[in-house]
Amino acid sequence: MSQIFPRFLATPRLLLRRLRRDDGDALCGYRSLPEVARYQGWESYGPEDARRLIEDQKDAEPGIPGTWFQVAVVERATNVVIGDCGLHCLADEPQQMEFGVTLAPSHQGLGYAAEALECLIHFAFATLGMHRVLAITGDQNQAAASLFRRLGFRQEAHHIEHRWYKGHWESEFVFALLRREWELRSQRNLEAGAEA
Ligand SMILES: CC(C)(COP(=O)(O)OP(=O)(O)OC[C@H]1O[C@@H](n2cnc3c(N)ncnc32)[C@H](O)[C@@H]1OP(=O)(O)O)[C@@H](O)C(=O)NCCC(=O)NCCS
């Protein structure tokens, strides 16, 4: 089967590529940190979790309904894996894609998450033909909420204590962006660039 995801996607400072066997140590290095795990689906993260994720992703492709496709975020200057992004094609709405993103704390605050997601949003709309992309963030996760707002996502919902999560009732935001909103935003960015 031909691969939907290319060998890599490049941005000015990053390469986005499939997970590889030797990414385990890097994934564990940041995913096991409490501040990184705080709003994520895992409580703890060890070498076996990383091994299983990499193995599960071996033949994965983005845009398969009901599956997550995981991408390594590599800093071009150092060739180090500094994070990962997840692309979840919804089971019942295959033209809708949820994004997840995790960066090593050492590489947060540099605009890398935004740079990686800009590229993946373009891929989701232009290559995969998505209609709508979304993200779900804990309402106390300010870094994630401001990231998606900065990327032009609309806040569509604020669910209050709607799910039992890690021993408490968690409140979450839902952010979303339609293809036509993204096209308008890209057009405006182009025009602003031309005027500058
Ligand atoms: C959510 C997460 C990925 C956000 O990372 P981030 O580095 O804050 O996000 P960005 O890439 O958008 O960077 C924005 C910051 O970089 C700064 N920055 C520096 N250089 C920049 C540049 N060239 N371009 C853009 N922003 C830049 C911005 O000012 C901003 O800083 P501020 O938050 O102090 O205002 C990160 O906090 C994380 O991995 N958290 C743990 C996992 C998690 O909770 N994920 C969310 C689940 S959906």
Short mmCIF file of C-alpha atoms and ligand atoms in Angstrom, two decimals:
data_model
loop_
_atom_site.label_atom_id
_atom_site.label_comp_id
_atom_site.label_asym_id
_atom_site.label_seq_id
_atom_site.Cartn_x
_atom_site.Cartn_y
_atom_site.Cartn_z
CA MET A 1 0.00 0.00 0.00
CA SER A 2 1.40 3.45 -0.86
CA GLN A 3 1.99 5.71 2.12
CA ILE A 4 -0.28 8.71 2.67
CA PHE A 5 2.14 10.42 5.05
CA PRO A 6 5.34 11.47 3.22
CA ARG A 7 8.84 10.56 4.41
CA PHE A 8 8.74 13.85 6.32
CA LEU A 9 7.07 17.26 6.40
CA ALA A 10 9.47 20.19 6.86
CA THR A 11 8.94 23.58 8.51
CA PRO A 12 11.65 26.24 8.98
CA ARG A 13 12.86 24.70 12.26
CA LEU A 14 11.30 21.22 12.39
CA LEU A 15 10.91 17.90 10.63
CA LEU A 16 7.71 15.93 11.21
CA ARG A 17 8.04 12.22 10.53
CA ARG A 18 6.75 8.79 11.54
CA LEU A 19 7.87 7.32 14.84
CA ARG A 20 10.93 5.10 14.61
CA ARG A 21 12.13 2.18 16.73
CA ASP A 22 14.93 4.26 18.27
CA ASP A 23 12.58 7.09 19.39
CA GLY A 24 11.65 5.22 22.59
CA ASP A 25 14.16 6.93 24.90
CA ALA A 26 13.21 10.40 23.69
CA LEU A 27 9.46 9.71 24.05
CA CYS A 28 9.95 8.35 27.58
CA GLY A 29 12.25 11.22 28.49
CA TYR A 30 9.52 13.86 28.22
CA ARG A 31 6.26 11.84 28.43
CA SER A 32 7.26 10.50 31.87
CA LEU A 33 7.57 14.02 33.36
CA PRO A 34 4.64 14.88 35.69
CA GLU A 35 4.18 18.36 34.16
CA VAL A 36 3.86 16.81 30.70
CA ALA A 37 1.53 13.97 31.80
CA ARG A 38 -0.72 16.27 33.85
CA TYR A 39 -3.36 16.84 31.13
CA GLN A 40 -2.64 13.73 29.07
CA GLY A 41 -4.25 10.31 28.97
CA TRP A 42 -1.43 8.56 30.84
CA GLU A 43 -0.53 8.55 34.56
CA SER A 44 3.01 7.25 34.12
CA TYR A 45 5.08 6.56 31.03
CA GLY A 46 7.86 3.99 30.72
CA PRO A 47 9.93 2.20 28.05
CA GLU A 48 7.22 -0.45 27.55
CA ASP A 49 4.60 2.26 26.82
CA ALA A 50 6.91 3.84 24.26
CA ARG A 51 7.71 0.47 22.69
CA ARG A 52 3.99 -0.36 22.36
CA LEU A 53 3.17 3.06 20.85
CA ILE A 54 5.96 2.74 18.27
CA GLU A 55 4.94 -0.86 17.45
CA ASP A 56 1.25 0.12 17.09
CA GLN A 57 2.24 2.90 14.69
CA LYS A 58 4.36 0.64 12.45
CA ASP A 59 1.82 0.44 9.60
CA ALA A 60 -0.38 3.36 10.65
CA GLU A 61 -1.57 6.00 8.19
CA PRO A 62 -3.34 9.30 8.89
CA GLY A 63 -7.02 9.63 8.04
CA ILE A 64 -8.14 6.07 8.86
CA PRO A 65 -11.47 6.44 10.73
CA GLY A 66 -11.23 5.65 14.42
CA THR A 67 -7.40 5.69 14.60
CA TRP A 68 -4.65 7.98 15.87
CA PHE A 69 -1.59 8.64 13.69
CA GLN A 70 1.42 9.74 15.72
CA VAL A 71 4.16 12.03 14.36
CA ALA A 72 7.60 12.68 15.86
CA VAL A 73 8.61 16.36 16.07
CA VAL A 74 12.33 16.67 15.33
CA GLU A 75 14.36 19.86 15.82
CA ARG A 76 16.31 20.32 12.57
CA ALA A 77 19.25 22.12 14.19
CA THR A 78 20.01 19.21 16.55
CA ASN A 79 18.18 16.25 14.95
CA VAL A 80 16.65 15.57 18.39
CA VAL A 81 13.05 14.36 18.91
CA ILE A 82 11.54 17.16 21.01
CA GLY A 83 7.90 16.10 20.99
CA ASP A 84 5.08 14.40 19.16
CA CYS A 85 1.72 15.21 17.63
CA GLY A 86 -1.31 12.96 17.25
CA LEU A 87 -3.84 13.06 14.39
CA HIS A 88 -7.09 11.34 15.34
CA CYS A 89 -9.52 10.69 12.49
CA LEU A 90 -12.96 10.48 14.10
CA ALA A 91 -14.66 7.09 13.75
CA ASP A 92 -18.12 8.42 12.87
CA GLU A 93 -16.98 11.61 11.10
CA PRO A 94 -13.97 10.67 8.96
CA GLN A 95 -13.62 14.20 7.53
CA GLN A 96 -12.94 15.51 11.01
CA MET A 97 -9.58 15.27 12.74
CA GLU A 98 -8.63 15.86 16.36
CA PHE A 99 -5.09 17.02 17.15
CA GLY A 100 -2.98 16.29 20.20
CA VAL A 101 0.47 17.70 20.90
CA THR A 102 3.21 17.09 23.45
CA LEU A 103 6.54 18.91 23.70
CA ALA A 104 9.50 18.33 25.99
CA PRO A 105 9.53 21.19 28.56
CA SER A 106 13.05 22.09 27.41
CA HIS A 107 11.56 22.99 24.03
CA GLN A 108 8.36 24.73 25.10
CA GLY A 109 7.95 28.51 24.83
CA LEU A 110 9.73 28.68 21.48
CA GLY A 111 6.74 28.49 19.13
CA TYR A 112 7.60 24.90 18.11
CA ALA A 113 4.15 23.45 18.89
CA ALA A 114 2.48 26.15 16.81
CA GLU A 115 4.95 25.60 13.96
CA ALA A 116 4.36 21.83 13.94
CA LEU A 117 0.57 22.16 14.12
CA GLU A 118 0.40 24.85 11.37
CA CYS A 119 2.08 22.33 9.11
CA LEU A 120 -0.17 19.42 10.17
CA ILE A 121 -3.32 21.54 9.83
CA HIS A 122 -2.26 22.34 6.26
CA PHE A 123 -1.66 18.61 5.68
CA ALA A 124 -5.07 17.71 7.16
CA PHE A 125 -6.99 20.18 4.97
CA ALA A 126 -4.93 20.22 1.77
CA THR A 127 -3.83 16.58 1.54
CA LEU A 128 -6.34 14.61 3.59
CA GLY A 129 -9.32 16.75 2.55
CA MET A 130 -10.61 17.29 6.09
CA HIS A 131 -13.64 19.51 6.66
CA ARG A 132 -13.01 20.38 10.32
CA VAL A 133 -10.15 19.98 12.79
CA LEU A 134 -10.51 20.14 16.56
CA ALA A 135 -8.68 19.91 19.86
CA ILE A 136 -9.83 19.11 23.37
CA THR A 137 -7.85 20.66 26.22
CA GLY A 138 -8.18 20.70 30.01
CA ASP A 139 -9.56 24.13 30.96
CA GLN A 140 -6.63 24.66 33.34
CA ASN A 141 -4.10 23.86 30.58
CA GLN A 142 -3.39 27.47 29.63
CA ALA A 143 -0.45 26.69 27.35
CA ALA A 144 -2.63 24.37 25.24
CA ALA A 145 -5.62 26.74 25.15
CA SER A 146 -3.51 29.72 24.07
CA LEU A 147 -1.77 27.55 21.47
CA PHE A 148 -5.06 26.64 19.75
CA ARG A 149 -6.44 30.18 20.05
CA ARG A 150 -3.24 31.50 18.43
CA LEU A 151 -3.69 29.00 15.61
CA GLY A 152 -7.12 30.51 14.88
CA PHE A 153 -9.29 27.81 16.46
CA ARG A 154 -12.70 28.86 17.83
CA GLN A 155 -13.63 27.84 21.35
CA GLU A 156 -16.84 25.88 20.79
CA ALA A 157 -17.51 24.41 24.20
CA HIS A 158 -16.52 24.60 27.82
CA HIS A 159 -17.63 21.36 29.43
CA ILE A 160 -17.80 21.72 33.19
CA GLU A 161 -16.71 18.72 35.25
CA HIS A 162 -18.03 16.39 32.56
CA ARG A 163 -15.60 13.51 32.90
CA TRP A 164 -13.94 11.59 35.70
CA TYR A 165 -10.21 11.87 35.09
CA LYS A 166 -7.24 10.99 37.31
CA GLY A 167 -9.34 11.09 40.48
CA HIS A 168 -11.35 14.28 39.90
CA TRP A 169 -14.08 15.76 37.68
CA GLU A 170 -12.27 17.40 34.77
CA SER A 171 -13.51 20.48 32.84
CA GLU A 172 -12.45 20.82 29.21
CA PHE A 173 -12.55 23.23 26.27
CA VAL A 174 -13.34 22.11 22.73
CA PHE A 175 -11.58 24.14 20.02
CA ALA A 176 -12.31 23.78 16.30
CA LEU A 177 -11.40 25.21 12.91
CA LEU A 178 -13.31 24.69 9.66
CA ARG A 179 -11.57 24.34 6.32
CA ARG A 180 -13.18 27.59 5.05
CA GLU A 181 -12.00 29.47 8.17
CA TRP A 182 -8.48 28.15 7.63
CA GLU A 183 -8.56 29.18 3.94
CA LEU A 184 -9.69 32.69 4.89
CA ARG A 185 -6.99 32.93 7.54
CA SER A 186 -4.28 31.71 5.13
CA GLN A 187 -5.44 34.26 2.54
CA ARG A 188 -5.31 37.07 5.12
CA ASN A 189 -1.82 36.00 6.25
CA LEU A 190 -0.66 36.04 2.63
CA GLU A 191 -2.09 39.52 2.08
CA ALA A 192 -0.53 40.79 5.32
CA GLY A 193 2.83 39.32 4.21
CA ALA A 194 2.55 41.01 0.82
CA GLU A 195 1.81 44.40 2.42
CA ALA A 196 4.70 44.18 4.92
C1 LIG B 1 0.62 22.48 24.96
C2 LIG B 1 2.09 22.67 24.61
C3 LIG B 1 2.45 21.80 23.42
C4 LIG B 1 2.29 24.15 24.23
O1 LIG B 1 3.66 24.38 23.96
P1 LIG B 1 4.23 25.87 23.77
O2 LIG B 1 5.67 25.77 23.54
O3 LIG B 1 3.74 26.73 24.88
O4 LIG B 1 3.42 26.33 22.49
P2 LIG B 1 3.90 27.21 21.25
O5 LIG B 1 4.72 26.43 20.32
O6 LIG B 1 2.69 27.85 20.67
O7 LIG B 1 4.82 28.32 21.89
C5 LIG B 1 4.22 29.48 22.39
C6 LIG B 1 5.19 30.22 23.26
O8 LIG B 1 6.43 30.35 22.59
C7 LIG B 1 6.78 31.75 22.50
N1 LIG B 1 7.58 31.93 21.28
C8 LIG B 1 8.91 32.12 21.28
N2 LIG B 1 9.36 32.18 20.02
C9 LIG B 1 8.29 32.01 19.20
C10 LIG B 1 8.13 31.97 17.79
N3 LIG B 1 9.16 32.10 16.96
N4 LIG B 1 6.88 31.77 17.30
C11 LIG B 1 5.82 31.64 18.12
N5 LIG B 1 5.93 31.67 19.48
C12 LIG B 1 7.15 31.84 20.01
C13 LIG B 1 5.45 32.45 22.55
O9 LIG B 1 5.58 33.78 23.01
C14 LIG B 1 4.71 31.61 23.58
O10 LIG B 1 5.19 31.88 24.86
P3 LIG B 1 4.17 32.21 26.06
O11 LIG B 1 3.30 30.98 26.20
O12 LIG B 1 5.08 32.44 27.22
O13 LIG B 1 3.40 33.40 25.60
C15 LIG B 1 3.02 22.34 25.80
O14 LIG B 1 2.67 23.15 26.89
C16 LIG B 1 2.98 20.86 26.22
O15 LIG B 1 3.59 20.00 25.58
N6 LIG B 1 2.27 20.57 27.32
C17 LIG B 1 2.20 19.21 27.85
C18 LIG B 1 1.32 18.31 27.01
C19 LIG B 1 -0.09 18.87 26.86
O16 LIG B 1 -0.71 19.25 27.84
N7 LIG B 1 -0.57 18.88 25.61
C20 LIG B 1 -1.89 19.40 25.27
C21 LIG B 1 -2.83 18.31 25.01
S1 LIG B 1 -3.97 18.79 23.72
#
